[in-house]
PDB file of C-alpha atoms in Angstrom:
ATOM      1  CA  MET A 588      16.608   2.907 -30.977  1.00 47.00           C
ATOM      2  CA  GLU A 589      19.051   0.819 -33.445  1.00 45.00           C
ATOM      3  CA  GLU A 590      19.572   2.089 -37.400  1.00 38.00           C
ATOM      4  CA  GLY A 591      17.094  -0.682 -38.378  1.00 37.00           C
ATOM      5  CA  GLN A 592      14.375   0.546 -36.780  1.00 47.00           C
ATOM      6  CA  TRP A 593      14.312   3.850 -38.540  1.00 42.00           C
ATOM      7  CA  ASP A 594      11.263   3.913 -41.176  1.00 48.00           C
ATOM      8  CA  ASN A 595      13.236   3.783 -44.330  1.00 38.00           C
ATOM      9  CA  GLY A 596      16.396   3.731 -43.442  1.00 38.00           C
ATOM     10  CA  THR A 597      17.655   7.277 -43.837  1.00 32.00           C
ATOM     11  CA  SER A 598      14.854   9.373 -41.865  1.00 41.00           C
ATOM     12  CA  PRO A 599      14.401   8.679 -38.144  1.00 49.00           C
ATOM     13  CA  LEU A 600      11.109   7.598 -37.655  1.00 76.00           C
ATOM     14  CA  GLU A 601       8.092   9.461 -36.108  1.00 83.00           C
ATOM     15  CA  PHE A 602       4.783   8.740 -35.147  1.00 88.00           C
ATOM     16  CA  VAL A 603       2.011  10.524 -35.399  1.00 88.00           C
ATOM     17  CA  LEU A 604      -0.675  11.200 -32.358  1.00 88.00           C
ATOM     18  CA  LEU A 605      -4.280  11.270 -33.627  1.00 83.00           C
ATOM     19  CA  GLY A 606      -5.445  13.139 -30.848  1.00 76.00           C
ATOM     20  CA  MET A 607      -8.939  13.018 -29.822  1.00 71.00           C
ATOM     21  CA  SER A 608     -10.781  15.157 -33.140  1.00 63.00           C
ATOM     22  CA  ASP A 609      -9.811  16.235 -36.329  1.00 62.00           C
ATOM     23  CA  GLY A 610     -12.775  19.091 -36.324  1.00 62.00           C
ATOM     24  CA  PRO A 611     -11.116  22.254 -36.396  1.00 66.00           C
ATOM     25  CA  SER A 612     -14.015  24.447 -34.169  1.00 69.00           C
ATOM     26  CA  LEU A 613     -13.881  21.321 -31.684  1.00 78.00           C
ATOM     27  CA  GLN A 614     -10.046  21.592 -31.407  1.00 79.00           C
ATOM     28  CA  THR A 615     -10.417  25.531 -30.587  1.00 83.00           C
ATOM     29  CA  LEU A 616     -12.338  24.622 -27.520  1.00 86.00           C
ATOM     30  CA  LEU A 617     -10.868  21.801 -26.412  1.00 85.00           C
ATOM     31  CA  PHE A 618      -7.187  23.958 -26.550  1.00 89.00           C
ATOM     32  CA  ILE A 619      -9.575  25.772 -24.266  1.00 91.00           C
ATOM     33  CA  LEU A 620     -10.522  23.682 -21.895  1.00 90.00           C
ATOM     34  CA  LEU A 621      -7.066  21.480 -21.633  1.00 91.00           C
ATOM     35  CA  LEU A 622      -5.341  25.230 -21.442  1.00 93.00           C
ATOM     36  CA  MET A 623      -7.924  25.884 -18.002  1.00 94.00           C
ATOM     37  CA  ILE A 624      -7.244  22.284 -16.886  1.00 93.00           C
ATOM     38  CA  TYR A 625      -3.647  22.451 -17.309  1.00 94.00           C
ATOM     39  CA  THR A 626      -3.262  25.845 -15.320  1.00 94.00           C
ATOM     40  CA  ALA A 627      -5.855  25.065 -12.700  1.00 92.00           C
ATOM     41  CA  THR A 628      -3.974  21.415 -11.958  1.00 93.00           C
ATOM     42  CA  VAL A 629      -0.497  22.991 -11.534  1.00 93.00           C
ATOM     43  CA  PHE A 630      -1.501  26.181  -9.392  1.00 92.00           C
ATOM     44  CA  GLY A 631      -3.955  23.152  -7.088  1.00 89.00           C
ATOM     45  CA  ASN A 632      -0.844  21.095  -6.419  1.00 91.00           C
ATOM     46  CA  ILE A 633       1.159  23.419  -5.928  1.00 92.00           C
ATOM     47  CA  LEU A 634      -0.536  25.319  -3.710  1.00 89.00           C
ATOM     48  CA  ILE A 635      -0.904  22.118  -1.522  1.00 89.00           C
ATOM     49  CA  ILE A 636       3.032  22.051  -1.666  1.00 91.00           C
ATOM     50  CA  VAL A 637       3.402  25.458  -0.573  1.00 90.00           C
ATOM     51  CA  LEU A 638       0.499  24.613   2.327  1.00 87.00           C
ATOM     52  CA  VAL A 639       2.079  21.656   3.214  1.00 88.00           C
ATOM     53  CA  MET A 640       5.586  22.903   3.779  1.00 90.00           C
ATOM     54  CA  ALA A 641       4.461  26.082   5.441  1.00 86.00           C
ATOM     55  CA  ASP A 642       1.960  25.498   7.795  1.00 83.00           C
ATOM     56  CA  GLN A 643       3.239  23.657  10.881  1.00 84.00           C
ATOM     57  CA  HIS A 644       0.270  21.659  11.642  1.00 83.00           C
ATOM     58  CA  LEU A 645       0.416  19.896   8.426  1.00 83.00           C
ATOM     59  CA  HIS A 646       3.857  18.724   9.221  1.00 89.00           C
ATOM     60  CA  THR A 647       2.682  15.395   9.589  1.00 89.00           C
ATOM     61  CA  PRO A 648       2.916  11.839   7.568  1.00 91.00           C
ATOM     62  CA  MET A 649      -0.405  11.796   6.085  1.00 88.00           C
ATOM     63  CA  TYR A 650       0.217  15.206   4.465  1.00 89.00           C
ATOM     64  CA  PHE A 651       4.115  14.455   3.751  1.00 93.00           C
ATOM     65  CA  PHE A 652       2.696  12.307   1.715  1.00 93.00           C
ATOM     66  CA  LEU A 653      -0.272  14.490   0.450  1.00 89.00           C
ATOM     67  CA  GLY A 654       2.516  16.718  -0.376  1.00 92.00           C
ATOM     68  CA  ASN A 655       4.443  14.036  -2.659  1.00 94.00           C
ATOM     69  CA  LEU A 656       1.154  12.855  -4.447  1.00 92.00           C
ATOM     70  CA  SER A 657       0.370  16.663  -5.390  1.00 92.00           C
ATOM     71  CA  SER A 658       4.564  16.886  -6.544  1.00 94.00           C
ATOM     72  CA  LEU A 659       3.366  13.643  -8.872  1.00 93.00           C
ATOM     73  CA  GLU A 660       0.302  15.022 -10.240  1.00 91.00           C
ATOM     74  CA  THR A 661       1.738  18.274 -11.354  1.00 93.00           C
ATOM     75  CA  CYS A 662       4.924  16.132 -13.314  1.00 92.00           C
ATOM     76  CA  TYR A 663       2.185  13.830 -14.401  1.00 88.00           C
ATOM     77  CA  SER A 664       0.347  16.429 -16.241  1.00 91.00           C
ATOM     78  CA  SER A 665       3.000  18.622 -17.457  1.00 93.00           C
ATOM     79  CA  ASN A 666       4.490  15.217 -19.223  1.00 93.00           C
ATOM     80  CA  ILE A 667       1.182  15.134 -21.189  1.00 92.00           C
ATOM     81  CA  LEU A 668      -0.724  18.365 -21.734  1.00 92.00           C
ATOM     82  CA  PRO A 669       2.023  20.780 -22.567  1.00 93.00           C
ATOM     83  CA  ARG A 670       2.916  18.668 -26.050  1.00 91.00           C
ATOM     84  CA  LEU A 671      -0.761  18.326 -26.528  1.00 90.00           C
ATOM     85  CA  LEU A 672      -1.600  22.190 -26.036  1.00 91.00           C
ATOM     86  CA  ALA A 673       1.201  22.412 -28.874  1.00 90.00           C
ATOM     87  CA  SER A 674       0.125  20.399 -31.107  1.00 88.00           C
ATOM     88  CA  PHE A 675      -3.681  22.190 -31.143  1.00 86.00           C
ATOM     89  CA  LEU A 676      -2.275  25.562 -32.140  1.00 86.00           C
ATOM     90  CA  THR A 677       0.691  24.285 -34.727  1.00 85.00           C
ATOM     91  CA  GLY A 678      -1.187  21.696 -36.269  1.00 82.00           C
ATOM     92  CA  ASP A 679       1.654  19.288 -35.903  1.00 85.00           C
ATOM     93  CA  LYS A 680       0.810  16.252 -34.492  1.00 87.00           C
ATOM     94  CA  THR A 681       4.092  14.358 -35.506  1.00 88.00           C
ATOM     95  CA  ILE A 682       6.360  13.304 -32.097  1.00 89.00           C
ATOM     96  CA  SER A 683       9.944  11.813 -33.087  1.00 89.00           C
ATOM     97  CA  ALA A 684      10.495   7.999 -31.828  1.00 87.00           C
ATOM     98  CA  ARG A 685      12.635   9.194 -28.735  1.00 89.00           C
ATOM     99  CA  SER A 686      10.366  11.688 -27.671  1.00 91.00           C
ATOM    100  CA  CYS A 687       7.902   9.234 -27.537  1.00 91.00           C
ATOM    101  CA  MET A 688       9.553   6.582 -25.849  1.00 93.00           C
ATOM    102  CA  ALA A 689      10.322   9.434 -23.375  1.00 94.00           C
ATOM    103  CA  GLN A 690       6.778  10.129 -22.698  1.00 94.00           C
ATOM    104  CA  PHE A 691       6.102   6.762 -22.188  1.00 94.00           C
ATOM    105  CA  TYR A 692       8.635   6.565 -19.853  1.00 95.00           C
ATOM    106  CA  PHE A 693       7.690   9.418 -17.961  1.00 95.00           C
ATOM    107  CA  PHE A 694       3.596   8.806 -17.957  1.00 92.00           C
ATOM    108  CA  SER A 695       4.592   4.939 -16.917  1.00 92.00           C
ATOM    109  CA  SER A 696       6.399   5.809 -13.955  1.00 94.00           C
ATOM    110  CA  PHE A 697       4.617   8.781 -12.739  1.00 94.00           C
ATOM    111  CA  ALA A 698       1.564   6.042 -12.735  1.00 91.00           C
ATOM    112  CA  GLY A 699       3.489   3.439 -11.059  1.00 92.00           C
ATOM    113  CA  THR A 700       4.974   5.434  -8.910  1.00 94.00           C
ATOM    114  CA  GLU A 701       1.307   6.798  -7.713  1.00 92.00           C
ATOM    115  CA  CYS A 702      -0.096   3.187  -6.911  1.00 93.00           C
ATOM    116  CA  TYR A 703       2.829   2.695  -4.310  1.00 95.00           C
ATOM    117  CA  LEU A 704       1.988   6.087  -2.883  1.00 94.00           C
ATOM    118  CA  LEU A 705      -1.489   5.783  -2.782  1.00 93.00           C
ATOM    119  CA  ALA A 706      -0.349   2.258  -1.152  1.00 94.00           C
ATOM    120  CA  ALA A 707       1.139   3.997   1.116  1.00 95.00           C
ATOM    121  CA  MET A 708      -0.938   6.401   2.129  1.00 92.00           C
ATOM    122  CA  SER A 709      -3.822   3.869   2.699  1.00 93.00           C
ATOM    123  CA  TYR A 710      -1.019   2.166   5.159  1.00 94.00           C
ATOM    124  CA  ASP A 711      -0.668   5.337   6.903  1.00 93.00           C
ATOM    125  CA  ARG A 712      -4.681   5.859   7.917  1.00 91.00           C
ATOM    126  CA  TYR A 713      -4.866   1.867   8.608  1.00 92.00           C
ATOM    127  CA  LEU A 714      -2.164   2.525  11.193  1.00 93.00           C
ATOM    128  CA  ALA A 715      -3.724   5.846  12.455  1.00 89.00           C
ATOM    129  CA  ILE A 716      -7.279   4.039  12.919  1.00 89.00           C
ATOM    130  CA  CYS A 717      -6.393   0.847  13.835  1.00 89.00           C
ATOM    131  CA  GLN A 718      -3.207   1.063  15.517  1.00 89.00           C
ATOM    132  CA  PRO A 719      -3.924   4.642  16.974  1.00 87.00           C
ATOM    133  CA  LEU A 720      -1.739   3.759  20.157  1.00 90.00           C
ATOM    134  CA  LEU A 721       1.442   2.515  17.899  1.00 90.00           C
ATOM    135  CA  TYR A 722       0.835   4.844  15.166  1.00 92.00           C
ATOM    136  CA  ALA A 723       3.872   7.655  16.464  1.00 90.00           C
ATOM    137  CA  SER A 724       6.054   4.945  17.156  1.00 92.00           C
ATOM    138  CA  LEU A 725       5.458   2.771  13.877  1.00 91.00           C
ATOM    139  CA  MET A 726       4.804   5.904  11.344  1.00 93.00           C
ATOM    140  CA  THR A 727       8.037   7.740  12.185  1.00 93.00           C
ATOM    141  CA  TRP A 728       9.394  10.784   9.598  1.00 92.00           C
ATOM    142  CA  LYS A 729      12.026   7.840   8.434  1.00 94.00           C
ATOM    143  CA  MET A 730       9.456   5.481   8.003  1.00 95.00           C
ATOM    144  CA  SER A 731       7.373   8.358   5.388  1.00 95.00           C
ATOM    145  CA  LEU A 732      10.679   9.062   4.289  1.00 95.00           C
ATOM    146  CA  GLN A 733      11.370   5.257   3.029  1.00 96.00           C
ATOM    147  CA  LEU A 734       7.878   4.710   1.874  1.00 95.00           C
ATOM    148  CA  ALA A 735       8.344   7.886  -0.131  1.00 95.00           C
ATOM    149  CA  ALA A 736      11.341   7.367  -1.470  1.00 96.00           C
ATOM    150  CA  GLY A 737      10.340   3.171  -2.157  1.00 95.00           C
ATOM    151  CA  SER A 738       7.565   4.223  -4.379  1.00 95.00           C
ATOM    152  CA  TRP A 739       9.239   6.740  -6.219  1.00 95.00           C
ATOM    153  CA  LEU A 740      12.449   4.465  -6.981  1.00 94.00           C
ATOM    154  CA  GLY A 741       9.947   1.344  -7.685  1.00 91.00           C
ATOM    155  CA  GLY A 742       8.458   3.392 -10.970  1.00 90.00           C
ATOM    156  CA  LEU A 743      10.994   4.912 -12.235  1.00 92.00           C
ATOM    157  CA  LEU A 744      13.392   1.453 -12.088  1.00 91.00           C
ATOM    158  CA  LEU A 745      10.799  -0.681 -13.380  1.00 88.00           C
ATOM    159  CA  PHE A 746       9.731   1.388 -16.090  1.00 91.00           C
ATOM    160  CA  ALA A 747      13.090   1.927 -17.061  1.00 93.00           C
ATOM    161  CA  VAL A 748      13.211  -1.742 -17.758  1.00 91.00           C
ATOM    162  CA  LEU A 749      10.181  -1.563 -20.123  1.00 91.00           C
ATOM    163  CA  THR A 750      10.800   1.514 -22.117  1.00 93.00           C
ATOM    164  CA  PHE A 751      14.145   0.166 -22.897  1.00 93.00           C
ATOM    165  CA  LEU A 752      12.732  -3.288 -24.075  1.00 91.00           C
ATOM    166  CA  LEU A 753      10.215  -1.643 -26.102  1.00 91.00           C
ATOM    167  CA  SER A 754      12.214   0.847 -27.552  1.00 89.00           C
ATOM    168  CA  GLN A 755      14.127  -2.233 -29.330  1.00 88.00           C
ATOM    169  CA  LEU A 756      11.131  -2.987 -31.348  1.00 87.00           C
ATOM    170  CA  LYS A 757      10.595  -2.201 -34.984  1.00 85.00           C
ATOM    171  CA  PHE A 758       8.279   0.220 -36.378  1.00 79.00           C
ATOM    172  CA  TRP A 759       7.712  -0.224 -39.834  1.00 71.00           C
ATOM    173  CA  GLY A 760       4.857   0.429 -42.236  1.00 60.00           C
ATOM    174  CA  PRO A 761       2.195   2.913 -40.711  1.00 63.00           C
ATOM    175  CA  LYS A 762       3.211   5.139 -38.039  1.00 81.00           C
ATOM    176  CA  ALA A 763      -0.114   6.580 -36.704  1.00 84.00           C
ATOM    177  CA  ILE A 764      -0.821   6.324 -32.718  1.00 86.00           C
ATOM    178  CA  ASP A 765      -4.880   6.457 -32.180  1.00 83.00           C
ATOM    179  CA  HIS A 766      -4.131   8.319 -29.106  1.00 85.00           C
ATOM    180  CA  PHE A 767      -3.602  11.594 -27.664  1.00 88.00           C
ATOM    181  CA  PHE A 768      -0.036  10.022 -26.074  1.00 90.00           C
ATOM    182  CA  CYS A 769       2.277   7.791 -26.328  1.00 91.00           C
ATOM    183  CA  ASP A 770       0.740   4.684 -24.148  1.00 88.00           C
ATOM    184  CA  PHE A 771       2.142   1.030 -24.817  1.00 89.00           C
ATOM    185  CA  THR A 772      -0.746  -0.929 -26.245  1.00 85.00           C
ATOM    186  CA  PRO A 773      -1.034   1.623 -29.238  1.00 85.00           C
ATOM    187  CA  LEU A 774       2.878   1.324 -29.825  1.00 87.00           C
ATOM    188  CA  LEU A 775       2.803  -2.806 -29.577  1.00 86.00           C
ATOM    189  CA  GLU A 776       0.156  -2.435 -32.212  1.00 83.00           C
ATOM    190  CA  LEU A 777       2.427  -0.593 -34.787  1.00 84.00           C
ATOM    191  CA  SER A 778       5.469  -3.097 -34.006  1.00 84.00           C
ATOM    192  CA  CYS A 779       6.247  -5.455 -36.849  1.00 83.00           C
ATOM    193  CA  SER A 780       8.390  -7.674 -34.008  1.00 82.00           C
ATOM    194  CA  ASP A 781       7.652 -10.450 -32.199  1.00 83.00           C
ATOM    195  CA  THR A 782       6.173  -8.577 -28.824  1.00 85.00           C
ATOM    196  CA  ARG A 783       5.193 -12.128 -27.052  1.00 87.00           C
ATOM    197  CA  MET A 784       7.772 -11.554 -24.851  1.00 89.00           C
ATOM    198  CA  LEU A 785       7.341  -7.971 -23.597  1.00 90.00           C
ATOM    199  CA  THR A 786       3.293  -8.592 -23.407  1.00 88.00           C
ATOM    200  CA  GLN A 787       4.180 -11.181 -20.596  1.00 90.00           C
ATOM    201  CA  ILE A 788       7.004  -9.092 -19.384  1.00 90.00           C
ATOM    202  CA  ALA A 789       4.732  -6.397 -19.178  1.00 89.00           C
ATOM    203  CA  LEU A 790       2.170  -8.141 -17.327  1.00 88.00           C
ATOM    204  CA  ILE A 791       4.526  -9.037 -15.116  1.00 90.00           C
ATOM    205  CA  PHE A 792       5.309  -5.545 -14.553  1.00 88.00           C
ATOM    206  CA  GLY A 793       2.172  -4.767 -14.199  1.00 85.00           C
ATOM    207  CA  PHE A 794       1.535  -6.733 -11.179  1.00 87.00           C
ATOM    208  CA  LEU A 795       4.270  -5.568  -9.311  1.00 88.00           C
ATOM    209  CA  ASP A 796       3.129  -1.945 -10.096  1.00 88.00           C
ATOM    210  CA  VAL A 797      -0.718  -1.852 -10.391  1.00 87.00           C
ATOM    211  CA  VAL A 798      -1.794  -5.049  -8.947  1.00 88.00           C
ATOM    212  CA  PHE A 799      -0.159  -5.391  -6.301  1.00 92.00           C
ATOM    213  CA  PRO A 800      -0.623  -2.242  -4.837  1.00 92.00           C
ATOM    214  CA  PHE A 801      -4.104  -1.921  -5.565  1.00 92.00           C
ATOM    215  CA  LEU A 802      -4.299  -5.238  -3.297  1.00 93.00           C
ATOM    216  CA  PHE A 803      -2.422  -3.810  -0.547  1.00 94.00           C
ATOM    217  CA  THR A 804      -4.672  -0.595  -0.227  1.00 93.00           C
ATOM    218  CA  LEU A 805      -8.018  -2.936  -0.550  1.00 92.00           C
ATOM    219  CA  ALA A 806      -6.273  -5.060   2.032  1.00 94.00           C
ATOM    220  CA  SER A 807      -5.898  -1.665   4.206  1.00 93.00           C
ATOM    221  CA  TYR A 808      -9.344  -0.368   3.898  1.00 91.00           C
ATOM    222  CA  VAL A 809     -11.101  -3.715   4.564  1.00 91.00           C
ATOM    223  CA  PHE A 810      -9.208  -3.401   8.003  1.00 92.00           C
ATOM    224  CA  ILE A 811      -9.772  -0.337   8.510  1.00 90.00           C
ATOM    225  CA  ILE A 812     -13.962  -0.473   7.294  1.00 88.00           C
ATOM    226  CA  ALA A 813     -13.949  -3.234  10.003  1.00 89.00           C
ATOM    227  CA  ALA A 814     -11.829  -1.327  12.495  1.00 88.00           C
ATOM    228  CA  ILE A 815     -14.658   1.378  11.937  1.00 87.00           C
ATOM    229  CA  LEU A 816     -17.679  -0.463  12.369  1.00 85.00           C
ATOM    230  CA  ARG A 817     -16.240  -1.613  15.561  1.00 85.00           C
ATOM    231  CA  ILE A 818     -16.461   1.972  17.516  1.00 82.00           C
ATOM    232  CA  PRO A 819     -19.046   2.475  19.821  1.00 82.00           C
ATOM    233  CA  SER A 820     -20.051   6.041  19.192  1.00 79.00           C
ATOM    234  CA  CYS A 821     -20.914   7.944  16.062  1.00 81.00           C
ATOM    235  CA  VAL A 822     -18.687  10.687  16.720  1.00 76.00           C
ATOM    236  CA  GLY A 823     -16.236   8.555  16.810  1.00 75.00           C
ATOM    237  CA  ARG A 824     -16.965   6.929  13.656  1.00 79.00           C
ATOM    238  CA  ARG A 825     -17.269  10.071  11.837  1.00 79.00           C
ATOM    239  CA  LYS A 826     -14.223  11.203  12.753  1.00 75.00           C
ATOM    240  CA  ALA A 827     -12.489   8.152  11.592  1.00 75.00           C
ATOM    241  CA  VAL A 828     -14.233   8.369   8.490  1.00 78.00           C
ATOM    242  CA  SER A 829     -13.065  11.919   7.772  1.00 75.00           C
ATOM    243  CA  THR A 830      -9.523  10.924   8.472  1.00 73.00           C
ATOM    244  CA  CYS A 831      -9.136   8.496   4.760  1.00 79.00           C
ATOM    245  CA  SER A 832     -12.775   9.760   3.256  1.00 79.00           C
ATOM    246  CA  SER A 833     -10.282  11.564   0.686  1.00 79.00           C
ATOM    247  CA  HIS A 834      -7.883   9.529   0.178  1.00 81.00           C
ATOM    248  CA  LEU A 835     -10.426   6.602  -0.450  1.00 84.00           C
ATOM    249  CA  THR A 836     -12.285   9.198  -3.186  1.00 83.00           C
ATOM    250  CA  VAL A 837      -9.163   9.298  -4.817  1.00 84.00           C
ATOM    251  CA  VAL A 838      -8.207   5.293  -4.601  1.00 86.00           C
ATOM    252  CA  THR A 839     -11.398   4.974  -6.171  1.00 85.00           C
ATOM    253  CA  VAL A 840     -11.452   7.349  -9.178  1.00 83.00           C
ATOM    254  CA  PHE A 841      -7.642   6.599 -10.143  1.00 85.00           C
ATOM    255  CA  TYR A 842      -8.173   2.446  -9.842  1.00 87.00           C
ATOM    256  CA  GLY A 843     -11.623   2.632 -11.553  1.00 83.00           C
ATOM    257  CA  THR A 844     -10.377   4.273 -14.749  1.00 81.00           C
ATOM    258  CA  LEU A 845      -7.009   2.789 -14.761  1.00 82.00           C
ATOM    259  CA  ILE A 846      -8.163  -0.998 -14.565  1.00 81.00           C
ATOM    260  CA  ILE A 847     -11.102  -0.068 -16.889  1.00 80.00           C
ATOM    261  CA  VAL A 848      -8.645   1.275 -19.819  1.00 78.00           C
ATOM    262  CA  TYR A 849      -6.846  -1.389 -19.843  1.00 76.00           C
ATOM    263  CA  MET A 850      -9.550  -4.106 -19.315  1.00 74.00           C
ATOM    264  CA  LEU A 851     -11.202  -2.837 -22.363  1.00 69.00           C
ATOM    265  CA  PRO A 852     -10.213  -4.807 -25.863  1.00 68.00           C
ATOM    266  CA  ARG A 853      -9.013  -2.328 -28.413  1.00 66.00           C
ATOM    267  CA  THR A 854     -11.684  -2.811 -31.033  1.00 69.00           C
ATOM    268  CA  ALA A 855     -12.181  -0.090 -33.022  1.00 66.00           C
ATOM    269  CA  PRO A 856     -15.879   0.775 -31.174  1.00 68.00           C
ATOM    270  CA  LEU A 857     -14.417   1.119 -27.903  1.00 71.00           C
ATOM    271  CA  ARG A 858     -11.269   3.259 -29.022  1.00 72.00           C
ATOM    272  CA  GLN A 859     -12.778   6.233 -28.557  1.00 75.00           C
ATOM    273  CA  LEU A 860     -14.301   5.046 -25.265  1.00 78.00           C
ATOM    274  CA  ASN A 861     -10.818   4.210 -24.131  1.00 78.00           C
ATOM    275  CA  LYS A 862      -9.126   7.632 -25.185  1.00 81.00           C
ATOM    276  CA  VAL A 863     -12.260   9.241 -22.719  1.00 80.00           C
ATOM    277  CA  LEU A 864     -11.504   7.128 -20.154  1.00 81.00           C
ATOM    278  CA  SER A 865      -7.534   7.829 -20.657  1.00 84.00           C
ATOM    279  CA  PHE A 866      -8.392  11.543 -20.872  1.00 85.00           C
ATOM    280  CA  PHE A 867      -9.945  11.233 -17.332  1.00 82.00           C
ATOM    281  CA  TYR A 868      -7.008   9.226 -15.145  1.00 80.00           C
ATOM    282  CA  THR A 869      -4.027  11.606 -16.996  1.00 86.00           C
ATOM    283  CA  VAL A 870      -5.896  14.902 -17.205  1.00 87.00           C
ATOM    284  CA  LEU A 871      -9.115  15.333 -15.062  1.00 85.00           C
ATOM    285  CA  THR A 872      -7.601  13.112 -11.998  1.00 86.00           C
ATOM    286  CA  PRO A 873      -4.579  15.213 -11.325  1.00 88.00           C
ATOM    287  CA  LEU A 874      -6.954  18.258 -11.151  1.00 88.00           C
ATOM    288  CA  VAL A 875      -9.514  16.698  -9.166  1.00 85.00           C
ATOM    289  CA  ASN A 876      -6.878  15.850  -6.620  1.00 81.00           C
ATOM    290  CA  PRO A 877      -6.353  18.790  -5.331  1.00 78.00           C
ATOM    291  CA  LEU A 878     -10.281  20.162  -4.780  1.00 79.00           C
ATOM    292  CA  ILE A 879     -10.907  16.579  -3.351  1.00 80.00           C
ATOM    293  CA  TYR A 880      -7.870  17.148  -0.205  1.00 75.00           C
ATOM    294  CA  SER A 881      -8.999  20.749   0.026  1.00 71.00           C
ATOM    295  CA  LEU A 882     -13.004  20.458   0.198  1.00 65.00           C
ATOM    296  CA  ARG A 883     -12.814  17.251   1.964  1.00 64.00           C
ATOM    297  CA  ASN A 884     -10.049  18.289   4.511  1.00 70.00           C
ATOM    298  CA  ARG A 885     -10.539  20.342   7.490  1.00 72.00           C
ATOM    299  CA  GLU A 886      -7.108  21.185   8.410  1.00 72.00           C
ATOM    300  CA  VAL A 887      -5.928  21.788   4.609  1.00 73.00           C
ATOM    301  CA  ARG A 888      -8.928  24.329   4.238  1.00 71.00           C
ATOM    302  CA  GLU A 889      -7.718  25.963   7.704  1.00 74.00           C
ATOM    303  CA  ALA A 890      -3.942  26.285   6.406  1.00 73.00           C
ATOM    304  CA  LEU A 891      -5.338  27.475   3.404  1.00 72.00           C
ATOM    305  CA  TRP A 892      -7.450  30.154   5.015  1.00 75.00           C
ATOM    306  CA  LYS A 893      -4.656  31.239   7.141  1.00 70.00           C
TER     307      LYS A 893
END
């Protein structure tokens, strides 16, 4: 950030994350709850990564993508929860401008990467169900690596540009962010710069990083459902559904809350609801993903038992 973007010209600009609650008793409860969630999230996702690496039966593109998703969820949670837990312990809710921009960058990059990764996983399921005879020749290890690498690079590179543009804004006056992490819209509300161009750029990036992968995933599942309905036997239909039910559940939970959060207007009555929904897709989704895949997937359960 430039010198003119400090808050009084002499001291570095700091933001105050208002968080989720000001009640001391509720903060203690939230600290215990979040510590349990973070521990379970990291343990569950690392366990899936270890299973995918250790069990030969899971050395397939489907589980390769699952390992990438678990790695992503671990990073995703570690970007937000440790700082939030520290603020509950110390009572210090301030965050420097550079730390805030770093948190926004990693949060948005990981969210964008997840959108691409879920799209890659839906393409894998589409090939497995709609093109079973061509699956082995189309979804090779080279293709799997390219899709995974493209997912990570797409999220990391696009939001590097947006974060740089956001860091060039000037922030004066009130520095309180009515959220529990540094998100795009709450930061934009504090800026005294003209943000119209940045908003338009963010919409373009949002289409490339969220809407396009979502539409691709949606189209894949339209073809998948159509293919399942054409399967004559009930056993065949159940087997086809079981191969994509876990992924479809994760997609529904992730995109459902993500779309509602960013479609809701940030009016005063809806801000608390916005925080609750943001908490769901930033904190709870990384927790439930390993549970969904382990409880609904026979091969993962068998690998865990072994």
